[in-house]
Coordinates of C-alpha atoms and ligand atoms in Angstrom, one line a residue:
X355 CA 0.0 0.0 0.0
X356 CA 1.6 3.1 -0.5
X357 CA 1.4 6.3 1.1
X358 CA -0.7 7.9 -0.2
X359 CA -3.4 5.5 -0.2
X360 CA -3.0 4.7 3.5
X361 CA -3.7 8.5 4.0
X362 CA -6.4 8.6 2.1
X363 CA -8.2 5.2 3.7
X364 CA -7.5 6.7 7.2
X365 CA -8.8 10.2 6.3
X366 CA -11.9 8.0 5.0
X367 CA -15.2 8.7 6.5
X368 CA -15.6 7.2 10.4
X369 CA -18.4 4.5 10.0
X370 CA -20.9 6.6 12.8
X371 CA -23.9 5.4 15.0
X372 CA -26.4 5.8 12.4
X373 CA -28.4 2.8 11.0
X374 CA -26.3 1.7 8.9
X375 CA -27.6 2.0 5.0
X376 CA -29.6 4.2 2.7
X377 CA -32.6 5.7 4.4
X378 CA -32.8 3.4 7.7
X379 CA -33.5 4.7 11.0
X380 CA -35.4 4.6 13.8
X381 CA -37.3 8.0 13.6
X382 CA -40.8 8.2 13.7
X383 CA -41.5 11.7 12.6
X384 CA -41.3 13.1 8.7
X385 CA -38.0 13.7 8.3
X386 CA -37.6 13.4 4.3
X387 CA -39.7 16.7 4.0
X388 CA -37.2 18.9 5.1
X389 CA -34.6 17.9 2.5
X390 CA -37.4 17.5 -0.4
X391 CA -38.6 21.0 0.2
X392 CA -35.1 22.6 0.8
X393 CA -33.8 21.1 -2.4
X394 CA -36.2 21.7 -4.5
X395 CA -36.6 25.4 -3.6
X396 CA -32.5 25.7 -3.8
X397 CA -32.9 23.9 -7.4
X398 CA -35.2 26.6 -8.6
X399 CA -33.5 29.1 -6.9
X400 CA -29.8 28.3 -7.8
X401 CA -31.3 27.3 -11.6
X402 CA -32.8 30.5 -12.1
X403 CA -30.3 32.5 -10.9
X404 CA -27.5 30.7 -12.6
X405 CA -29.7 30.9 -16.0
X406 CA -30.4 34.9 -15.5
X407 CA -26.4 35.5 -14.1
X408 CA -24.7 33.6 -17.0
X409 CA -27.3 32.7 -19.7
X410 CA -29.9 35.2 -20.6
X411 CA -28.1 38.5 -21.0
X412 CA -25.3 36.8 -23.2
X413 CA -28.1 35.2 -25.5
X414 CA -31.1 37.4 -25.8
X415 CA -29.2 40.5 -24.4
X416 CA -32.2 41.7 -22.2
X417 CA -30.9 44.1 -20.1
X418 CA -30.5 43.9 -17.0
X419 CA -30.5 47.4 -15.6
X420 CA -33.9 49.4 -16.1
X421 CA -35.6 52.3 -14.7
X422 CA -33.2 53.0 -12.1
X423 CA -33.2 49.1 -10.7
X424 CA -29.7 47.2 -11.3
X425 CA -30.0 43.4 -11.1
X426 CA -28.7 42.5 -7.7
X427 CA -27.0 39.7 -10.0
X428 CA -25.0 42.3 -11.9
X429 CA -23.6 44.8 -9.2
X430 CA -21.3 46.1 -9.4
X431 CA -22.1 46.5 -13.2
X432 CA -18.2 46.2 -14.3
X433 CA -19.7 46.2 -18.0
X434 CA -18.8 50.2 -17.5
X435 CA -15.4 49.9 -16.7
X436 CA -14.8 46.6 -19.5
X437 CA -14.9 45.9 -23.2
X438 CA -16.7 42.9 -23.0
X439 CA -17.3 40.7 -25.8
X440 CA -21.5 40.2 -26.1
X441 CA -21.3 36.9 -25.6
X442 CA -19.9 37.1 -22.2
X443 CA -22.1 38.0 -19.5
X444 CA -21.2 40.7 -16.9
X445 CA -23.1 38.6 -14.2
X446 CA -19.7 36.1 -14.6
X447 CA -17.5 38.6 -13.6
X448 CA -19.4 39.4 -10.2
X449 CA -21.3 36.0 -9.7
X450 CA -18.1 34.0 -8.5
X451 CA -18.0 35.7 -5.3
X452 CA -21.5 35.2 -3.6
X453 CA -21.7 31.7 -5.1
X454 CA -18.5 30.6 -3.7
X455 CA -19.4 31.8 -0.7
X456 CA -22.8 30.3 -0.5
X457 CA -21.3 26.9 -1.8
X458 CA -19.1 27.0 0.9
X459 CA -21.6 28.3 3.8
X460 CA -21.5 26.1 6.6
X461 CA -24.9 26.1 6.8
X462 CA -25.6 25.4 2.9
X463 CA -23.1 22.8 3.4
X464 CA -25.2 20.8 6.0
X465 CA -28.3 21.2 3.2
X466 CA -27.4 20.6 -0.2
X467 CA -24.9 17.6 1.6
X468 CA -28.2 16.3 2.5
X469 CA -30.6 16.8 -0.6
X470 CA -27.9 16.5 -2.9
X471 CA -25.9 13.0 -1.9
X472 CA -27.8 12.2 1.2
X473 CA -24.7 12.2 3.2
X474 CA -26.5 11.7 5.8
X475 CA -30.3 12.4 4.7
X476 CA -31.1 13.6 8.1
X477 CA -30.0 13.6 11.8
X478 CA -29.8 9.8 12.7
X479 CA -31.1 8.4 9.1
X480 CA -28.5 6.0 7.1
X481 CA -26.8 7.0 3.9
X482 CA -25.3 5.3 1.4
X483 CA -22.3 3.0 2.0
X484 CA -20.8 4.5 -1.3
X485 CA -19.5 7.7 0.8
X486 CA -17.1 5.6 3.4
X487 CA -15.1 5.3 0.2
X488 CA -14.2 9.3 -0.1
X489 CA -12.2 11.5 1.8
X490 CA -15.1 14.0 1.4
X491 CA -13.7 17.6 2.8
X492 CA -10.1 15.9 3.5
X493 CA -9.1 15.7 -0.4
X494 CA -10.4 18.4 -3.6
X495 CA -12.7 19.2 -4.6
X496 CA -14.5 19.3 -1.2
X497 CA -11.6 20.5 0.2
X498 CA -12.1 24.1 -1.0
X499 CA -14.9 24.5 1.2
X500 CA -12.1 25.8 3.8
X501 CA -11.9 28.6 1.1
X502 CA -15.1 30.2 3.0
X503 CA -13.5 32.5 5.2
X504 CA -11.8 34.3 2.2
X505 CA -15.2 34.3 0.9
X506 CA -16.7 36.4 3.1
X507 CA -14.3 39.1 2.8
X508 CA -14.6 39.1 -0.7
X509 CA -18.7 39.4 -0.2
X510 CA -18.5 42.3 1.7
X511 CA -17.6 44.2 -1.6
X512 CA -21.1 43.4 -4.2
X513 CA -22.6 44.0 -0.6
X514 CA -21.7 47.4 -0.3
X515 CA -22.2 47.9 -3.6
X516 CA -25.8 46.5 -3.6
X517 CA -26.4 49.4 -1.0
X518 CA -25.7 52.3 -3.3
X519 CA -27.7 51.1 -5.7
X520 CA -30.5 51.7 -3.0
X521 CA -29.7 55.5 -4.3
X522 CA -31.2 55.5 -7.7
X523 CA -33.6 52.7 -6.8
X524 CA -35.3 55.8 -4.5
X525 CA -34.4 58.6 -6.4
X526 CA -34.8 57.3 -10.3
X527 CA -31.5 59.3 -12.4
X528 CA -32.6 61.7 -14.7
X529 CA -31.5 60.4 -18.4
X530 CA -30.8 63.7 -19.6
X531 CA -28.0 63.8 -16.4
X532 CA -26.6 60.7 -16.5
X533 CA -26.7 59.5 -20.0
X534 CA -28.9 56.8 -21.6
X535 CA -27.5 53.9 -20.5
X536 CA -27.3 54.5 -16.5
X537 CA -31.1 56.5 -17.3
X538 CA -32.3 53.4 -19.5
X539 CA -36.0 53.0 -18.9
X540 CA -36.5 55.8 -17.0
X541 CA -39.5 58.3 -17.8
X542 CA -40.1 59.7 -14.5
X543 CA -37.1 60.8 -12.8
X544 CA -36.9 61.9 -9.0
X545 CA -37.8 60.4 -5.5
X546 CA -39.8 57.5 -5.2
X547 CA -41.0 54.9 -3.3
X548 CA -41.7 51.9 -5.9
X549 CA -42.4 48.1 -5.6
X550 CA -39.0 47.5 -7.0
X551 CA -37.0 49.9 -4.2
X552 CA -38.9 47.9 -1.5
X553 CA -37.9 44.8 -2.7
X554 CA -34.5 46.0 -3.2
X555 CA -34.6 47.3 0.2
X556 CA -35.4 44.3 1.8
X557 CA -32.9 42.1 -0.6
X558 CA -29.9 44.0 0.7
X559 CA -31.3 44.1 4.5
X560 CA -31.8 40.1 4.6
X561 CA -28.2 39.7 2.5
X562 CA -26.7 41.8 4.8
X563 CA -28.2 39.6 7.7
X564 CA -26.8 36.5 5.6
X565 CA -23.1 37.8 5.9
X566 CA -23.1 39.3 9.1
X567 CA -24.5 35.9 10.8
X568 CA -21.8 33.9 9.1
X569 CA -19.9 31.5 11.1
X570 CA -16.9 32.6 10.0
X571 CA -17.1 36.2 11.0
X572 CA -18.5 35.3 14.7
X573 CA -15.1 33.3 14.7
X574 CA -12.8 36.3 13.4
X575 CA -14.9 38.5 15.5
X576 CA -14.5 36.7 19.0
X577 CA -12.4 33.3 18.7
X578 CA -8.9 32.6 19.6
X579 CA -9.3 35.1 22.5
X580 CA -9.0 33.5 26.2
X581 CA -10.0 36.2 28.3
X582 CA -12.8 38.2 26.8
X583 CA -12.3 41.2 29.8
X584 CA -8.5 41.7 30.0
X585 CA -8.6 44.9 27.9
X586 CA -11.0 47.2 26.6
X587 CA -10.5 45.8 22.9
X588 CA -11.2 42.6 23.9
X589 CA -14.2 44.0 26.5
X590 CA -15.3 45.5 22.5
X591 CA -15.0 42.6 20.6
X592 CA -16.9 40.4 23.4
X593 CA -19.7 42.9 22.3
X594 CA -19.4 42.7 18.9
X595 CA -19.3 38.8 19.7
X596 CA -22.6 38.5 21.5
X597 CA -24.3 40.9 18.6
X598 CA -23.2 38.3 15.8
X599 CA -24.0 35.5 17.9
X600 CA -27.5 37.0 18.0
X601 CA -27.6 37.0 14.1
X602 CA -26.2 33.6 13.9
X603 CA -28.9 32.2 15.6
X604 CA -31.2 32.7 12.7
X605 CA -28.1 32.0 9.9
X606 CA -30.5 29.3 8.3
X607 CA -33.5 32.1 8.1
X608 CA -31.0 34.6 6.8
X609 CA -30.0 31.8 4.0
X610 CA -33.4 31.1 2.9
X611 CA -35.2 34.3 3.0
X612 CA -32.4 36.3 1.2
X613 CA -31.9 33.5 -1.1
X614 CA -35.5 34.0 -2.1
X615 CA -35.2 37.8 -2.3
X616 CA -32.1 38.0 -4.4
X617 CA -34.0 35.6 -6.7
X618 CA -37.4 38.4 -7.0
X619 CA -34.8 40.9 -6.9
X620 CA -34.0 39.6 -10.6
X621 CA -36.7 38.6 -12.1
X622 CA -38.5 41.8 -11.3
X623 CA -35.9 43.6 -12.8
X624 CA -35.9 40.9 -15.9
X625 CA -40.0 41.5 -16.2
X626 CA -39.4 45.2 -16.2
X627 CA -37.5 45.1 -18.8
X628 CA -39.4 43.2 -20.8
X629 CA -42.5 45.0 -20.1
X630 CA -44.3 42.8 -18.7
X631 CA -45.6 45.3 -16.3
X632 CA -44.4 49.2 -14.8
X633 CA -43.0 49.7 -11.5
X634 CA -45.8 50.8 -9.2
X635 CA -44.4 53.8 -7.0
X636 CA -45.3 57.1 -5.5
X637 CA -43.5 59.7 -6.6
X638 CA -42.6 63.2 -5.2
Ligands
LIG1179 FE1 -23.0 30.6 6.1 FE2 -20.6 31.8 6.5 S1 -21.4 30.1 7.5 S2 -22.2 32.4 5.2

């Protein structure tokens, strides 16, 4: 045997308590209707949003920015600072970031591991025999996962950026200012409150709520410290500590909801475009 396999077979996955093979267990309760649910609302979800980030701009070029309302998908729009061929979606350029870091959420990790390869299907629930064969997060590609804590720092920039676009979300650019292209769609320019703001407004609130609940950041934010009271920084960041550890509570909401969100976020700006409808708003 050489070395390499004996690392591999003892990094192998530890046989467990479970029941051992697919499904069995000795729960009563409905435990499959978690997973079922979860993954097919992720499926849709991740589907859509992969189709809209990478697919439908490139194709049918339908824009993507209208009335004011940037896709959430699409900011920051580096289209204005690139030459980009039309084939090649701007969505690409940005996209990486938050789906990297989703892919490698702790949290998303737990669910898609489970509606994905049933590894396991649920707390105390058998899985397949197959996955005692694979180093799983010990050897690529699951070993990128530990990329996550780069990840977040890297999410903290389309985050901020999906807070400015709050400005001409609420007050809609005049095209006459700021040239056709940032003023595409617009015919009413000026403050606003519109269906498309709110929903904006809520997006970045709930992915702001995602990232500041992350596992990681509760760990930069208050781990490797032993005495949380020795000095005033440390008296600080205890603080800070117990705040995220309030967010992280509800990580799993904060996954969900803003998943959802980011996903209306889009396709409202995709329908607007295509005129399926105009943005309801009041206007001052
Ligand atoms: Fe979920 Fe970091 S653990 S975003």
């Amino acid at each position: 045997m050489t070395v390499q396999s004996a690392v591999l077979r003892a990094l192998r996955k530890p046989r467990g308590t479970a029941p051992q093979g697919f499904g069995k267990t000795s729960r009563r309760d409905a435990w499959a209707v978690y997973p079922i649910v979860q993954g097919v609302v992720f499926t849709i979800c991740a589907g859509y949003l992969t189709f809209s980030g990478v697919v439908w701009n490139a194709i049918w070029h339908t824009p993507y920015e209208v009335d004011g309302y940037l896709s959430p998908l699409f900011s920051p729009d580096l289209s204005r600072l690139f030459d980009l061929p039309p084939w090649l979606s701007p969505g690409l350029l940005i996209l990486w970031i938050p789906i990297g870091f989703r892919a490698t959420c702790y949290y998303y990790r737990k669910a898609y591991y489970r509606f994905y390869f049933a590894d396991p299907p649920g707390c105390a629930v058998g899985e397949p025999t197959v996955h005692r064969r694979f180093a799983l997060e010990n050897a690529l590609p699951f070993v990128l996962q530990n990329l996550h804590r780069y990840l977040l720092y890297l999410a903290f920039i389309p985050l901020t950026f999906l807070w400015l676009d709050l400005i001409p979300a609420f007050v809609a650019p005049d095209p006459a200012v700021v040239g056709p292209e940032l003023g595409y769609g617009v015919t009413d320019p000026g403050p606003r409150i519109g269906l498309g703001g709110v929903l904006f407004l809520v997006n970045v609130v709930l992915l702001t709520g995602y990232s500041l609940s992350c596992h990681s950041l509760r760990h930069l934010v208050g781990g490797r410290i032993d005495c949380f009271s020795c000095t005033r920084t440390r008296r600080v960041r205890y603080t800070l500590w117990q705040r995220l550890t309030d967010l992280n509570r509800n990580h799993m909401w904060y996954a969900w909801s803003s998943l959802i969100t980011v996903t209306l976020a889009d396709l409202y700006v995709r329908l607007l475009a295509v005129g399926a409808f105009t943005d309801p708003a009041i206007r001052f």
